[in-house]
Short mmCIF file of C-alpha atoms in Angstrom, two decimals:
data_model
loop_
_atom_site.label_atom_id
_atom_site.label_comp_id
_atom_site.label_asym_id
_atom_site.label_seq_id
_atom_site.Cartn_x
_atom_site.Cartn_y
_atom_site.Cartn_z
CA MET A 27 -0.75 5.90 -29.08
CA THR A 28 1.95 4.26 -31.21
CA PRO A 29 3.40 0.84 -30.24
CA LEU A 30 6.73 2.54 -29.44
CA THR A 31 5.09 5.03 -27.07
CA TRP A 32 2.97 2.29 -25.47
CA THR A 33 6.10 0.20 -24.84
CA GLU A 34 7.95 3.16 -23.37
CA LYS A 35 5.06 3.80 -20.99
CA ALA A 36 4.94 0.12 -20.01
CA LEU A 37 8.65 0.05 -19.20
CA PHE A 38 9.06 3.45 -17.55
CA ASP A 39 5.69 4.80 -16.45
CA PRO A 40 2.79 2.28 -16.63
CA GLU A 41 -0.61 3.92 -16.87
CA SER A 42 -3.00 1.19 -18.02
CA ARG A 43 -3.67 -2.35 -16.88
CA GLY A 44 -1.91 -3.71 -19.96
CA GLN A 45 1.20 -1.62 -19.31
CA ALA A 46 1.18 -2.59 -15.64
CA SER A 47 0.99 -6.25 -16.70
CA VAL A 48 4.26 -5.87 -18.61
CA PHE A 49 5.90 -4.29 -15.58
CA LEU A 50 4.58 -7.05 -13.29
CA PHE A 51 5.72 -9.75 -15.73
CA ILE A 52 9.26 -8.42 -15.58
CA LEU A 53 9.03 -8.26 -11.79
CA ILE A 54 7.92 -11.92 -11.65
CA LEU A 55 10.90 -12.92 -13.79
CA ILE A 56 13.20 -11.08 -11.40
CA VAL A 57 11.68 -12.98 -8.49
CA ILE A 58 12.17 -16.30 -10.31
CA SER A 59 15.79 -15.48 -11.07
CA ILE A 60 16.41 -14.67 -7.40
CA VAL A 61 14.80 -17.93 -6.28
CA GLN A 62 17.06 -19.76 -8.72
CA LEU A 63 20.09 -18.00 -7.30
CA SER A 64 19.08 -18.95 -3.77
CA ILE A 65 18.46 -22.60 -4.68
CA SER A 66 21.81 -22.86 -6.48
CA ALA A 67 23.62 -21.85 -3.29
CA GLN A 68 21.42 -23.40 -0.57
CA TYR A 69 20.23 -26.61 -2.23
CA THR A 70 23.15 -27.61 -4.43
CA GLU A 71 22.11 -31.27 -4.71
CA PHE A 72 18.62 -30.39 -5.97
CA TYR A 73 20.16 -27.79 -8.30
CA ASN A 74 22.60 -30.29 -9.81
CA GLU A 75 19.86 -32.89 -10.31
CA ASN A 76 17.76 -30.37 -12.26
CA LYS A 77 20.58 -28.33 -13.74
CA ALA A 78 19.22 -28.44 -17.29
CA VAL A 79 15.89 -26.95 -16.21
CA PHE A 80 17.63 -24.22 -14.28
CA LEU A 81 19.96 -23.40 -17.17
CA TYR A 82 17.12 -23.21 -19.71
CA THR A 83 15.12 -21.02 -17.35
CA GLU A 84 18.12 -18.79 -16.73
CA TRP A 85 18.75 -18.31 -20.42
CA ALA A 86 15.08 -17.61 -21.11
CA ILE A 87 15.05 -14.94 -18.39
CA THR A 88 18.35 -13.50 -19.61
CA LEU A 89 17.06 -13.20 -23.19
CA ILE A 90 13.91 -11.45 -21.96
CA PHE A 91 15.97 -9.10 -19.76
CA THR A 92 18.26 -8.38 -22.72
CA ALA A 93 15.28 -7.59 -24.96
CA GLU A 94 13.85 -5.39 -22.20
CA THR A 95 17.11 -3.43 -21.87
CA ILE A 96 17.31 -2.92 -25.65
CA ALA A 97 13.65 -1.84 -25.70
CA ARG A 98 14.34 0.69 -22.93
CA ILE A 99 17.11 2.22 -25.06
CA ILE A 100 15.13 2.22 -28.31
CA THR A 101 11.86 3.57 -26.93
CA ARG A 102 13.44 6.54 -25.14
CA PRO A 103 13.28 9.73 -27.29
CA ARG A 104 16.69 10.57 -25.82
CA PRO A 105 18.45 7.24 -25.10
CA LYS A 106 21.05 8.91 -22.88
CA ASP A 107 18.23 9.71 -20.41
CA TYR A 108 18.29 5.98 -19.68
CA LEU A 109 21.91 5.11 -20.50
CA LEU A 110 23.28 7.62 -17.97
CA THR A 111 21.21 6.35 -15.05
CA PRO A 112 21.85 3.76 -12.32
CA SER A 113 18.92 1.75 -13.72
CA PHE A 114 20.87 1.04 -16.90
CA LEU A 115 23.91 -0.12 -14.91
CA ILE A 116 21.72 -2.43 -12.82
CA ASP A 117 20.03 -3.84 -15.95
CA ILE A 118 23.41 -4.55 -17.55
CA LEU A 119 24.73 -6.25 -14.42
CA ALA A 120 21.60 -8.42 -14.38
CA ILE A 121 22.31 -9.92 -17.80
CA LEU A 122 26.10 -9.67 -18.05
CA PRO A 123 27.03 -12.77 -15.97
CA THR A 124 25.08 -15.19 -18.19
CA TRP A 125 26.48 -13.73 -21.40
CA LEU A 126 30.00 -13.78 -19.96
CA GLY A 127 29.61 -17.51 -19.38
CA LEU A 128 29.50 -18.04 -23.16
CA PHE A 129 32.90 -16.50 -23.80
CA ILE A 130 35.02 -16.84 -20.68
CA SER A 131 35.44 -19.39 -17.95
CA VAL A 132 34.31 -17.93 -14.65
CA ASP A 133 33.95 -19.69 -11.33
CA GLY A 134 30.33 -20.79 -10.79
CA LYS A 135 30.02 -19.11 -7.43
CA THR A 136 31.38 -15.87 -8.85
CA LEU A 137 28.74 -15.96 -11.57
CA ALA A 138 26.04 -16.74 -9.03
CA TRP A 139 27.17 -13.80 -6.92
CA LEU A 140 27.13 -11.48 -9.92
CA ARG A 141 23.63 -12.68 -10.76
CA GLY A 142 22.68 -11.41 -7.31
CA PHE A 143 22.55 -7.93 -8.82
CA ARG A 144 19.05 -8.92 -9.93
CA MET A 145 18.08 -8.45 -6.29
CA ILE A 146 18.87 -4.76 -6.65
CA ARG A 147 16.38 -4.61 -9.52
CA LEU A 148 13.64 -5.51 -7.03
CA LEU A 149 14.19 -2.18 -5.32
CA ARG A 150 12.98 -0.50 -8.49
CA THR A 151 9.47 -1.56 -7.52
CA LEU A 152 9.62 1.52 -5.29
CA LYS A 153 8.62 3.40 -8.43
CA PHE A 154 5.13 1.94 -7.85
CA VAL A 155 4.80 4.43 -4.99
CA LYS A 156 4.61 7.20 -7.59
CA HIS A 157 1.65 5.47 -9.26
CA ILE A 158 -0.58 4.94 -6.22
CA GLU A 159 -3.34 7.13 -7.65
CA LYS A 160 -3.35 5.14 -10.90
CA LEU A 161 -3.21 1.80 -9.15
CA ASP A 162 -6.30 2.76 -7.16
CA HIS A 163 -8.26 2.47 -10.41
CA TRP A 164 -6.78 -0.99 -11.04
CA GLY A 165 -7.82 -2.37 -7.63
CA LEU A 166 -4.17 -2.58 -6.51
CA SER A 167 -4.14 0.13 -3.85
CA LEU A 168 -2.90 -2.13 -1.05
CA ILE A 169 -0.38 -3.88 -3.30
CA SER A 170 1.03 -0.51 -4.37
CA ARG A 171 1.68 0.39 -0.73
CA ILE A 172 2.97 -2.92 0.59
CA GLY A 173 4.73 -4.04 -2.62
CA PRO A 174 7.99 -2.10 -2.11
CA TYR A 175 8.35 -3.49 1.42
CA MET A 176 7.65 -7.02 0.20
CA ALA A 177 10.28 -6.59 -2.50
CA LEU A 178 12.81 -5.27 0.00
CA ALA A 179 12.15 -8.14 2.45
CA PHE A 180 12.29 -10.68 -0.38
CA SER A 181 15.60 -9.38 -1.74
CA ILE A 182 17.24 -9.20 1.71
CA LYS A 183 16.12 -12.74 2.53
CA ALA A 184 17.28 -14.05 -0.84
CA LEU A 185 20.72 -12.55 -0.22
CA LEU A 186 20.80 -14.17 3.22
CA ILE A 187 19.85 -17.55 1.74
CA TYR A 188 22.72 -17.28 -0.68
CA SER A 189 25.04 -16.26 2.17
CA GLU A 190 23.83 -19.27 4.19
CA GLY A 191 24.66 -21.53 1.27
CA ILE A 192 28.25 -20.32 1.01
CA GLY A 193 28.72 -20.20 4.79
CA TYR A 194 28.67 -16.42 5.34
CA TRP A 195 25.46 -16.34 7.41
CA PRO A 196 24.84 -18.61 10.42
CA SER A 197 21.71 -20.68 10.99
CA ILE A 198 19.89 -19.65 14.17
CA PRO A 199 17.83 -22.62 15.44
CA GLY A 200 15.37 -22.77 18.34
CA LEU A 201 13.45 -19.56 17.72
CA GLY A 202 10.34 -21.15 16.22
CA THR A 203 8.27 -21.07 19.41
CA VAL A 204 9.31 -17.51 20.26
CA VAL A 205 8.49 -16.29 16.76
CA SER A 206 5.08 -18.00 16.88
CA VAL A 207 4.15 -16.55 20.29
CA VAL A 208 5.26 -13.03 19.39
CA GLY A 209 3.41 -13.26 16.07
CA PHE A 210 0.23 -14.26 17.91
CA ALA A 211 0.68 -11.31 20.33
CA ILE A 212 1.05 -8.87 17.45
CA GLY A 213 -2.09 -10.33 15.88
CA VAL A 214 -3.97 -9.65 19.12
CA LEU A 215 -2.70 -6.05 19.23
CA LEU A 216 -3.71 -5.47 15.60
CA SER A 217 -7.12 -7.03 16.23
CA THR A 218 -7.68 -4.75 19.21
CA LYS A 219 -6.92 -1.68 17.14
CA LEU A 220 -9.06 -2.99 14.26
CA ALA A 221 -12.04 -3.39 16.61
CA THR A 222 -11.54 0.17 17.89
CA VAL A 223 -11.28 1.87 14.50
CA GLN A 224 -14.09 -0.25 13.03
CA ASN A 225 -16.37 0.76 15.89
CA ARG A 226 -15.37 4.39 15.36
CA MET A 227 -16.33 4.20 11.69
CA TYR A 228 -19.63 2.51 12.54
CA ASN A 229 -20.46 5.21 15.10
CA PHE A 230 -19.52 7.88 12.57
CA GLU A 231 -21.99 6.55 10.01
CA GLU A 232 -24.62 6.11 12.74
CA GLN A 233 -24.28 9.79 13.69
CA ILE A 234 -24.87 10.73 10.05
CA THR A 235 -28.24 8.97 10.09
CA ASN A 236 -29.07 10.59 13.46
CA LEU A 237 -28.24 14.00 12.01
CA ILE A 238 -30.49 13.45 8.99
CA GLY A 239 -33.31 12.18 11.20
CA SER A 240 -33.08 15.21 13.48
CA ALA A 241 -33.01 17.53 10.45
CA GLU A 242 -36.18 15.95 9.05
CA ALA A 243 -37.87 16.31 12.45
CA ALA A 244 -36.77 19.96 12.73
CA LYS A 245 -38.39 20.86 9.40
CA ALA A 246 -41.83 20.34 10.91
CA HIS A 247 -41.20 23.32 13.20
CA ILE A 248 -39.62 25.87 10.84
CA LYS A 249 -40.94 27.82 7.89
CA ASP A 250 -37.73 28.20 5.89
CA ALA A 251 -35.26 25.29 5.88
CA THR A 252 -32.60 27.20 3.92
CA PRO A 253 -30.38 28.01 6.97
CA LEU A 254 -30.66 24.39 8.13
CA ASN A 255 -29.68 23.03 4.71
CA LYS A 256 -26.73 25.41 4.50
CA TRP A 257 -25.66 24.29 7.97
CA ILE A 258 -25.74 20.61 6.92
CA ILE A 259 -23.76 21.41 3.76
CA GLU A 260 -21.15 23.11 5.95
CA ILE A 261 -20.90 19.91 8.02
CA HIS A 262 -20.30 17.88 4.86
CA GLN A 263 -17.71 20.30 3.55
CA THR A 264 -15.92 20.37 6.92
CA ILE A 265 -15.79 16.57 7.02
CA THR A 266 -14.42 16.42 3.46
CA LYS A 267 -11.93 19.20 4.26
CA GLN A 268 -13.34 21.52 1.61
CA LYS A 269 -13.70 24.24 4.23
CA PRO A 270 -12.13 24.91 7.64
CA ILE A 271 -14.14 24.34 10.79
CA THR A 272 -14.31 28.13 11.37
CA ASP A 273 -16.74 28.37 8.44
CA PHE A 274 -18.98 25.83 10.13
CA GLU A 275 -18.87 27.78 13.40
CA ASN A 276 -20.00 30.93 11.56
CA GLU A 277 -22.83 29.03 9.86
CA ASN A 278 -23.72 27.43 13.20
CA GLN A 279 -24.12 30.84 14.82
CA SER A 280 -26.23 32.02 11.89
CA MET A 281 -28.56 29.03 12.24
CA LYS A 282 -28.94 29.63 15.97
CA GLU A 283 -30.09 33.18 15.26
CA SER A 284 -32.49 32.02 12.53
CA PHE A 285 -34.25 29.39 14.62
CA VAL A 286 -34.48 30.98 18.06
CA ASN A 287 -37.34 29.28 19.98
CA GLN A 288 -38.54 27.47 16.83
CA ILE A 289 -36.98 24.01 17.09
CA PRO A 290 -37.90 21.99 20.22
CA GLY A 291 -35.10 21.33 22.70
CA PRO A 292 -34.72 17.54 22.17
CA ILE A 293 -34.52 17.95 18.37
CA TRP A 294 -32.12 20.88 18.73
CA LEU A 295 -29.96 18.76 21.03
CA GLY A 296 -29.99 15.86 18.55
CA LEU A 297 -28.89 18.10 15.69
CA HIS A 298 -25.98 19.64 17.54
CA GLN A 299 -24.89 16.51 19.33
CA SER A 300 -24.65 14.59 16.05
CA ALA A 301 -22.87 17.46 14.31
CA ARG A 302 -20.30 17.88 17.09
CA LEU A 303 -19.64 14.15 17.30
CA LEU A 304 -19.12 13.92 13.54
CA LEU A 305 -16.68 16.82 13.48
CA HIS A 306 -14.85 15.52 16.53
CA LYS A 307 -14.39 12.03 15.09
CA THR A 308 -12.87 13.42 11.88
CA LYS A 309 -9.78 14.38 13.88
CA THR A 310 -9.71 11.64 16.53
CA LYS A 311 -6.97 9.05 16.09
CA THR A 312 -5.44 6.19 18.06
CA PRO A 313 -2.99 7.50 20.71
CA GLU A 314 0.46 8.03 19.21
CA VAL A 315 2.15 5.92 21.90
CA TYR A 316 0.07 2.84 20.99
CA ASP A 317 0.57 3.39 17.28
CA SER A 318 4.33 3.83 17.60
CA ALA A 319 4.71 0.79 19.85
CA LEU A 320 2.66 -1.38 17.48
CA LYS A 321 4.62 -0.17 14.47
CA ASN A 322 8.01 -0.77 16.12
CA ILE A 323 7.01 -4.23 17.39
CA THR A 324 5.80 -5.23 13.93
CA ILE A 325 9.02 -4.04 12.28
CA ILE A 326 11.18 -5.86 14.83
CA TYR A 327 9.15 -9.05 14.40
CA ILE A 328 9.35 -8.95 10.60
CA SER A 329 13.11 -8.30 10.79
CA THR A 330 13.52 -11.27 13.14
CA VAL A 331 11.65 -13.57 10.75
CA ILE A 332 13.80 -12.42 7.82
CA LEU A 333 17.07 -12.84 9.72
CA THR A 334 16.46 -16.11 11.57
CA ILE A 335 14.23 -18.50 9.60
CA PRO A 336 16.56 -20.33 7.17
CA GLY A 337 16.19 -21.49 3.60
CA LEU A 338 13.25 -21.19 1.24
CA THR A 339 10.95 -21.59 4.25
CA GLY A 340 12.32 -18.29 5.51
CA LEU A 341 11.91 -16.73 2.07
CA LEU A 342 8.24 -17.68 1.94
CA ALA A 343 7.73 -16.71 5.60
CA SER A 344 9.31 -13.30 5.00
CA PHE A 345 7.08 -12.70 1.99
CA LEU A 346 3.93 -13.70 3.86
CA VAL A 347 4.66 -11.92 7.13
CA VAL A 348 5.27 -8.62 5.35
CA TYR A 349 2.08 -9.00 3.33
CA VAL A 350 -0.12 -10.17 6.21
CA LEU A 351 1.15 -8.04 9.11
CA GLY A 352 2.34 -5.12 7.03
CA GLY A 353 -0.79 -5.12 4.90
CA LEU A 354 -3.05 -5.41 7.93
CA PHE A 355 -1.19 -2.57 9.65
CA ILE A 356 -1.63 -0.33 6.58
CA VAL A 357 -5.33 -1.17 6.25
CA ILE A 358 -6.03 -0.52 9.94
CA ASP A 359 -4.01 2.67 9.90
CA SER A 360 -6.04 3.93 6.92
CA MET A 361 -9.21 3.33 8.98
CA ASP A 362 -7.90 5.36 11.93
CA LEU A 363 -9.71 8.45 10.68
CA PRO A 364 -13.35 7.70 9.83
CA TYR A 365 -13.08 9.90 6.77
CA ASP A 366 -9.91 10.94 4.95
CA PRO A 367 -10.58 13.05 1.84
CA SER A 368 -7.10 12.52 0.38
CA GLU A 369 -6.87 10.57 -2.88
CA ASN A 370 -4.57 8.01 -1.27
CA ALA A 371 -7.14 6.91 1.34
CA LEU A 372 -7.84 3.18 1.25
CA ILE A 373 -11.01 3.00 3.35
CA ASN A 374 -13.55 5.70 4.24
CA SER A 375 -16.86 5.92 5.98
CA ASP A 376 -19.89 6.10 3.68
CA LEU A 377 -21.12 9.68 3.26
CA SER A 378 -23.74 8.75 0.66
CA THR A 379 -26.65 9.12 3.13
CA LEU A 380 -25.62 12.69 3.91
CA GLU A 381 -24.96 13.54 0.27
CA GLU A 382 -28.26 12.05 -0.90
CA TYR A 383 -30.14 14.08 1.71
CA ILE A 384 -28.50 17.29 0.49
CA GLU A 385 -29.29 16.43 -3.13
CA ARG A 386 -32.95 15.78 -2.23
CA GLN A 387 -33.11 19.40 -1.13
CA GLY A 388 -32.11 20.39 -4.67
CA LEU A 389 -28.60 21.38 -3.53
CA SER A 390 -25.07 20.15 -4.13
CA PRO A 391 -22.93 18.88 -1.23
CA ASN A 392 -19.85 20.50 -2.76
CA HIS A 393 -21.23 24.03 -3.21
#
């Protein structure tokens, strides 16, 4: 891969850790520029005392953004594919205010407001959603899912901080206790669901070991284990959604006919009880009413934190509450089904015991 192609991938479609690092570096600079914008409006005294530092930082970021925009144009095989997009307009608006300051006299607040277009750039982190499968290999699965929401919350709060500084958004005091109590209540609700889904996953894996134990016990009473092995493979393929449950039912009937009066009742019961419980748990989820209520409460709480907690404290609180509550909600939701064969699944039950048993029979769990 040529340096030009590598750079294009890094800026438009990161595939490797190195390319993702470039993308994340640019994102961090955007965050810094937004924090600077917020401080300049909300904490004017601190900003004026350290104006030189802020100006040097602003120019450094502007130069990097300018180089990035030029690189985006140069690396594109057809530059108009970038020039004729909203992304190009946003990138230009992100660097234009600082460059304008060199040539024309513009009111400071007007320039600060124009620099707010960098907040819009944060929304471009939504493109990470398209790269979830790749990010899974980089250990960033959760970040790829929660990142866009964190960016959205961060940009909204930064805009509100600026609005507070120029008097366009009111301070809302006295909600600290309410916010704390409601946050604790949401934590309890999430913990309750976590305990439920974690127990479901544990029981799922326990039933796998029970199934294997019953199968081993059944072999002492049958001459040919081929129908039994095929039956267990059907269970695995039904769990992993390789085959519909109707195929398992057909194989189940075939096994019943093969082992009439051969397997003792208690062992037969253990086999079928474990199989039915496994297949049932693959489609059992938390009641929709509970899920919807928890989701809506979490969203309302996060929105309240963003809208009411003032200043940089509110910015940090917004960032953390989205990551902690939003991330926890996503993790718990991904555990709702004990096993999800989709590539976007974050957490799954361990099927290795079942797969190793099948392989010990000289068979493949996927055939």
